[in-house]
mmCIF file of C-alpha atoms in Angstrom:
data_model
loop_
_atom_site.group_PDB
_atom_site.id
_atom_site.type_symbol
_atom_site.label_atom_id
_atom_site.label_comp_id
_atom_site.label_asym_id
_atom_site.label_seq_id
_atom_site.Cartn_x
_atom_site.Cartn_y
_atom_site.Cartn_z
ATOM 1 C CA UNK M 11 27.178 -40.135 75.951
ATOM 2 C CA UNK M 12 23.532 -41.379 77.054
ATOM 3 C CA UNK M 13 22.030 -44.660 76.115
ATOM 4 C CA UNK M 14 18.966 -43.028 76.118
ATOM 5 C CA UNK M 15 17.485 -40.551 73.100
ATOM 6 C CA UNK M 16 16.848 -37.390 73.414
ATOM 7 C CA UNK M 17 13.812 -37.126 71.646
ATOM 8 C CA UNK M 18 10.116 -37.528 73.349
ATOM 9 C CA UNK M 19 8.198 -40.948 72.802
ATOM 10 C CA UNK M 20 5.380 -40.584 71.557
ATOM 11 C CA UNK M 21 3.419 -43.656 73.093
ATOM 12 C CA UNK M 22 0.445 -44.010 71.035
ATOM 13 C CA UNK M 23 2.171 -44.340 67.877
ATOM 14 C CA UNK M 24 4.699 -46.698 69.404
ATOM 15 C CA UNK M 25 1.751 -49.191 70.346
ATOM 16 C CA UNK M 26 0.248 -48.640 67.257
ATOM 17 C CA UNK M 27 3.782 -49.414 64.941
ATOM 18 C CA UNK M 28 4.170 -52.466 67.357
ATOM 19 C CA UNK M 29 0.628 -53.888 67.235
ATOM 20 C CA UNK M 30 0.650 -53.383 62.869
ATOM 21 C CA UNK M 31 4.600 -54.853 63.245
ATOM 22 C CA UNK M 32 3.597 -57.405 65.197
ATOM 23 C CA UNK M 33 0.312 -58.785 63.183
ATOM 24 C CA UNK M 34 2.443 -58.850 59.748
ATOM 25 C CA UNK M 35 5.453 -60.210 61.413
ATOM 26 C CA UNK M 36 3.509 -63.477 62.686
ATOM 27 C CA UNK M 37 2.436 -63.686 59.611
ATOM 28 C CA UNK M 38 6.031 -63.852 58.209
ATOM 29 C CA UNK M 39 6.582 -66.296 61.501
ATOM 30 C CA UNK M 40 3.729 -68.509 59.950
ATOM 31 C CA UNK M 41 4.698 -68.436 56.735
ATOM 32 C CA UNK M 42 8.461 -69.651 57.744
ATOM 33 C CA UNK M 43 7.327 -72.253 59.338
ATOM 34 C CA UNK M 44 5.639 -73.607 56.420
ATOM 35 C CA UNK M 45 8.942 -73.148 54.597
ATOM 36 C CA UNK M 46 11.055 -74.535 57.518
ATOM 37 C CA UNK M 47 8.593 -76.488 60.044
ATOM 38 C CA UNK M 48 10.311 -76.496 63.358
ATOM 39 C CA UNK M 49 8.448 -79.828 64.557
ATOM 40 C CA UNK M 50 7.765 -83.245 63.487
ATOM 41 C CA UNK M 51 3.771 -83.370 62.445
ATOM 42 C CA UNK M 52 3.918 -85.939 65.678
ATOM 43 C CA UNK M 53 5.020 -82.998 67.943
ATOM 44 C CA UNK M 54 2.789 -80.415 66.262
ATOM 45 C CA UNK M 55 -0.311 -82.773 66.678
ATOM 46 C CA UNK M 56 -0.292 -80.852 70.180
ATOM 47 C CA UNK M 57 1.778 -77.777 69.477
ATOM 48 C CA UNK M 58 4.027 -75.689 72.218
ATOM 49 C CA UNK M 59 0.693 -72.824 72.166
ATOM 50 C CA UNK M 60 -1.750 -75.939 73.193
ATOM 51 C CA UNK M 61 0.451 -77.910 75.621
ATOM 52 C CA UNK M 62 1.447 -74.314 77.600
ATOM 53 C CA UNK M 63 -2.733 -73.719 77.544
ATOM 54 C CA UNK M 64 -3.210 -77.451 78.922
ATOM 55 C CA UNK M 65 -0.328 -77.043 81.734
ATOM 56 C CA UNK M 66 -2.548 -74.023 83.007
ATOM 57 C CA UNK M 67 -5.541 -75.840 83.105
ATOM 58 C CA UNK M 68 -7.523 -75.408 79.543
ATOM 59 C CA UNK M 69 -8.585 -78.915 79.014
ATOM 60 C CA UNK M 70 -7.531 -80.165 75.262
ATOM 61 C CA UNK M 71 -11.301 -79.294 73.434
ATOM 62 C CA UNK M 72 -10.762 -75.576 73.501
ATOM 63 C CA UNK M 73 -7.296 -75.680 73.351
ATOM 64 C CA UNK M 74 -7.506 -77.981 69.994
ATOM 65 C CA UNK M 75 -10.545 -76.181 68.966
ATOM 66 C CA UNK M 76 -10.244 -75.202 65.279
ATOM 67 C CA UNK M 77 -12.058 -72.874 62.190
ATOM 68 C CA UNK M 78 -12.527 -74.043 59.030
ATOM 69 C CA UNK M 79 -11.427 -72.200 55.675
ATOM 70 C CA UNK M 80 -11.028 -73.727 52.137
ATOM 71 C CA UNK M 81 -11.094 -77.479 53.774
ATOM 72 C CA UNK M 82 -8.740 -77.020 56.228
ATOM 73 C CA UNK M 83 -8.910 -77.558 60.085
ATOM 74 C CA UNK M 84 -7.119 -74.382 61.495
ATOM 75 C CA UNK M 85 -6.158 -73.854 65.014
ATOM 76 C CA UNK M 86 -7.641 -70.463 65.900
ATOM 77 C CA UNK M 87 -6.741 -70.786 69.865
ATOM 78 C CA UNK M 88 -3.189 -71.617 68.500
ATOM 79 C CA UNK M 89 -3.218 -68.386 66.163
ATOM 80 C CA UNK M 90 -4.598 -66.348 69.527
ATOM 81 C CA UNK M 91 -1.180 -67.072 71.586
ATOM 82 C CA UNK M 92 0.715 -66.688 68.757
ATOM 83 C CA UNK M 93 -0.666 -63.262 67.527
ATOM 84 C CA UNK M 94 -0.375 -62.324 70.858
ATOM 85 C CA UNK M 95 3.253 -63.676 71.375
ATOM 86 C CA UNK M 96 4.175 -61.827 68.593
ATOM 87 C CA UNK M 97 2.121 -58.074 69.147
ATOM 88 C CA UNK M 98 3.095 -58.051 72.800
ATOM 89 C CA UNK M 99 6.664 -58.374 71.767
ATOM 90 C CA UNK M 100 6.689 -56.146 69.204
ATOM 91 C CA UNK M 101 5.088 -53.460 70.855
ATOM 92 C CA UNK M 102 7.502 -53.559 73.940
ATOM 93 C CA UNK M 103 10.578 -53.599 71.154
ATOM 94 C CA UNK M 104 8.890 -50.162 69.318
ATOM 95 C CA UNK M 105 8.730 -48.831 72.873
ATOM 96 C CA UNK M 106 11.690 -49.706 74.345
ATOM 97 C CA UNK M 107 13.347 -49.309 71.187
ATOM 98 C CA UNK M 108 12.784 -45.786 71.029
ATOM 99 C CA UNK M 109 14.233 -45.189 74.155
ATOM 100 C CA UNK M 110 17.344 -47.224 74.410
ATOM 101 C CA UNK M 111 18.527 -47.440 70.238
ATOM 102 C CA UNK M 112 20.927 -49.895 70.970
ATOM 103 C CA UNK M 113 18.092 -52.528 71.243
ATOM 104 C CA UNK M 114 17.794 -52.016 67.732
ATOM 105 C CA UNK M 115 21.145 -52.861 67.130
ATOM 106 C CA UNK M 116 21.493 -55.084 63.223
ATOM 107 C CA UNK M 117 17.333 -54.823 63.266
ATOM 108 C CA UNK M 118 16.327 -56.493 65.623
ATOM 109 C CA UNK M 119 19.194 -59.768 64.798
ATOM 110 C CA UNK M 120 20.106 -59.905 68.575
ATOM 111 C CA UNK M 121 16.659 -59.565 70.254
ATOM 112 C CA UNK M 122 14.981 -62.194 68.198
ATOM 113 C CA UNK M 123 18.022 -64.669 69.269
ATOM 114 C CA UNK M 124 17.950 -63.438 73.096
ATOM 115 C CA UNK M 125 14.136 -63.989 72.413
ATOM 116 C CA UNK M 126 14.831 -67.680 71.062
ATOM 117 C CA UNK M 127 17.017 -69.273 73.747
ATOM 118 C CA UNK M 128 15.408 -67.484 76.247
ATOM 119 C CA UNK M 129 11.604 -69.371 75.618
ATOM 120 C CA UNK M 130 12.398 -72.591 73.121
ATOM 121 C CA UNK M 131 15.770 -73.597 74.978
ATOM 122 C CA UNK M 132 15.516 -71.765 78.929
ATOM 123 C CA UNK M 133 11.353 -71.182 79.949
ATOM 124 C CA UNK M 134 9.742 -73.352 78.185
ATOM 125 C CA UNK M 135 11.506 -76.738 77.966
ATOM 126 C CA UNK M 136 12.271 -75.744 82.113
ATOM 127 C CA UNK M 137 8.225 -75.757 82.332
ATOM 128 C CA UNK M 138 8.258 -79.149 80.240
ATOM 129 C CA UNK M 139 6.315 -77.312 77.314
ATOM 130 C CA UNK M 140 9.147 -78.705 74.949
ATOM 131 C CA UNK M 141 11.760 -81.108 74.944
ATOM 132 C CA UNK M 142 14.930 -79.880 76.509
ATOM 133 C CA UNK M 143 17.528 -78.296 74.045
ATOM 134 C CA UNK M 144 19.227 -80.856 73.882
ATOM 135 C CA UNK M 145 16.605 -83.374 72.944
ATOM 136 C CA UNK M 146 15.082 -81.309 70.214
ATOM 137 C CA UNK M 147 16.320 -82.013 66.795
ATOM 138 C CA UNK M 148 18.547 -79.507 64.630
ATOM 139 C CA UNK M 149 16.431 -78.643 61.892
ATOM 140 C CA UNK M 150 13.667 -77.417 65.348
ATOM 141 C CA UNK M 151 16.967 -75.276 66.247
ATOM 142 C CA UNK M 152 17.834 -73.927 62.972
ATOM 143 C CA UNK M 153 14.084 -73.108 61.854
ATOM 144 C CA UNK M 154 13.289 -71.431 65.610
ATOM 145 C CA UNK M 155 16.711 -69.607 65.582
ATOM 146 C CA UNK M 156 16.394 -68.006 62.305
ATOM 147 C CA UNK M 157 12.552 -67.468 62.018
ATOM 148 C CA UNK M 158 12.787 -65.592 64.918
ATOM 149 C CA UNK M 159 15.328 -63.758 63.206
ATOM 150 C CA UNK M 160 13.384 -62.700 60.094
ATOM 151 C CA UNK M 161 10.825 -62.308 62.845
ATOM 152 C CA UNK M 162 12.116 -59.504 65.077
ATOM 153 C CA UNK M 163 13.939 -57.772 62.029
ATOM 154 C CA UNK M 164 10.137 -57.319 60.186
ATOM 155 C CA UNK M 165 8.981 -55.988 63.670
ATOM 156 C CA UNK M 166 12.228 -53.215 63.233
ATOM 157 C CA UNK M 167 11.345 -52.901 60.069
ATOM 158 C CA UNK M 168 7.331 -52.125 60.054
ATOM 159 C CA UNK M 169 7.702 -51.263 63.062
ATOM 160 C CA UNK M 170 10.090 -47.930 62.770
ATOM 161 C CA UNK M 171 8.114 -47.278 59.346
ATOM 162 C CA UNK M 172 4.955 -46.848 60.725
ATOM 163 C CA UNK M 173 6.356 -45.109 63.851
ATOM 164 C CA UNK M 174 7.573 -42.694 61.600
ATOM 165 C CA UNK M 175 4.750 -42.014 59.488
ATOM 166 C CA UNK M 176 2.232 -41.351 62.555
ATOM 167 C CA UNK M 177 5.088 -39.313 64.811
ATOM 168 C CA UNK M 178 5.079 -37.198 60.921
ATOM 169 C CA UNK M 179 1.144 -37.146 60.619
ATOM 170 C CA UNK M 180 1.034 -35.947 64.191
ATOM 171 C CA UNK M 181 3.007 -33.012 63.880
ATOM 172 C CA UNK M 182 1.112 -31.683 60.840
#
């Protein structure tokens, strides 16, 4: 029995379910973390998005640079690597998904936890972008690990729905 499918990928309609999956899932990322914020306000004054920018190089006024909407201060360079986190990661998951099913295994569950240690306790606190596991706080563990649950299981989710629907518009 082959891992693979048997059926052809159609490419186009893969990027396009993963870039709609992966706009409405960060906004389901967003909204969990108002729900369940991973950091101290202290720790998000410079979030994980603006210190990775300033470790490259971006100096602080562009990476802290903000729009305004209904009297808030938002964080639009913030939103950029986070939007972008979350397409390019959905996109890859429609595609590879498609290919290899088993990635799809429980929606998504396991890819969004492999995705979790891998950057908030292995690449990034390695880089210094974060504390170390270790040093970051339980409720940071507990909000990351299961937002990027709901996370990765919206990307399965919107992301095989739409799939579907263009693969079915294409063959009419």
């Amino acid at each position: 029995m082959s891992i693979f499918t048997h059926h052809p990928l159609n490419l186009s309609a893969a990027i396009l379910a993963g870039g709609a999956a992966g706009l409405i899932s960060g906004l389901v990322k967003l909204g969990w973390e108002n729900v369940l914020p991973p950091r101290t306000a202290a720790r998000d004054a410079t979030n994980p998005p603006q210190t990775l920018l300033q470790q490259l190089g971006v100096p602080e006024k562009i990476t802290h640079a903000t729009y305004h909407y209904s009297g808030h201060a938002l964080p639009w360079v913030s939103y950029v690597i986070h939007f972008g986190f979350s397409t390019t990661f959905a996109v890859l998951y429609q595609i590879v998904g498609e290919k290899l099913p088993f990635i799809k295994k429980d929606a998504g569950t396991w890819v969004g936890l492999t995705i979790w240690i891998a950057f908030h306790l292995g690449i990034m606190p390695a880089m210094g972008t974060v504390p170390s596991a270790k040093d970051q706080p339980t409720s940071e563990h507990v909000s990351e690990a299961l937002g990027h649950v709901v996370w990765m299981v919206t990307n399965d989710l919107v992301g095989a729905e739409v799939y579907r629907r263009l693969v079915a518009q294409s063959r009419k």
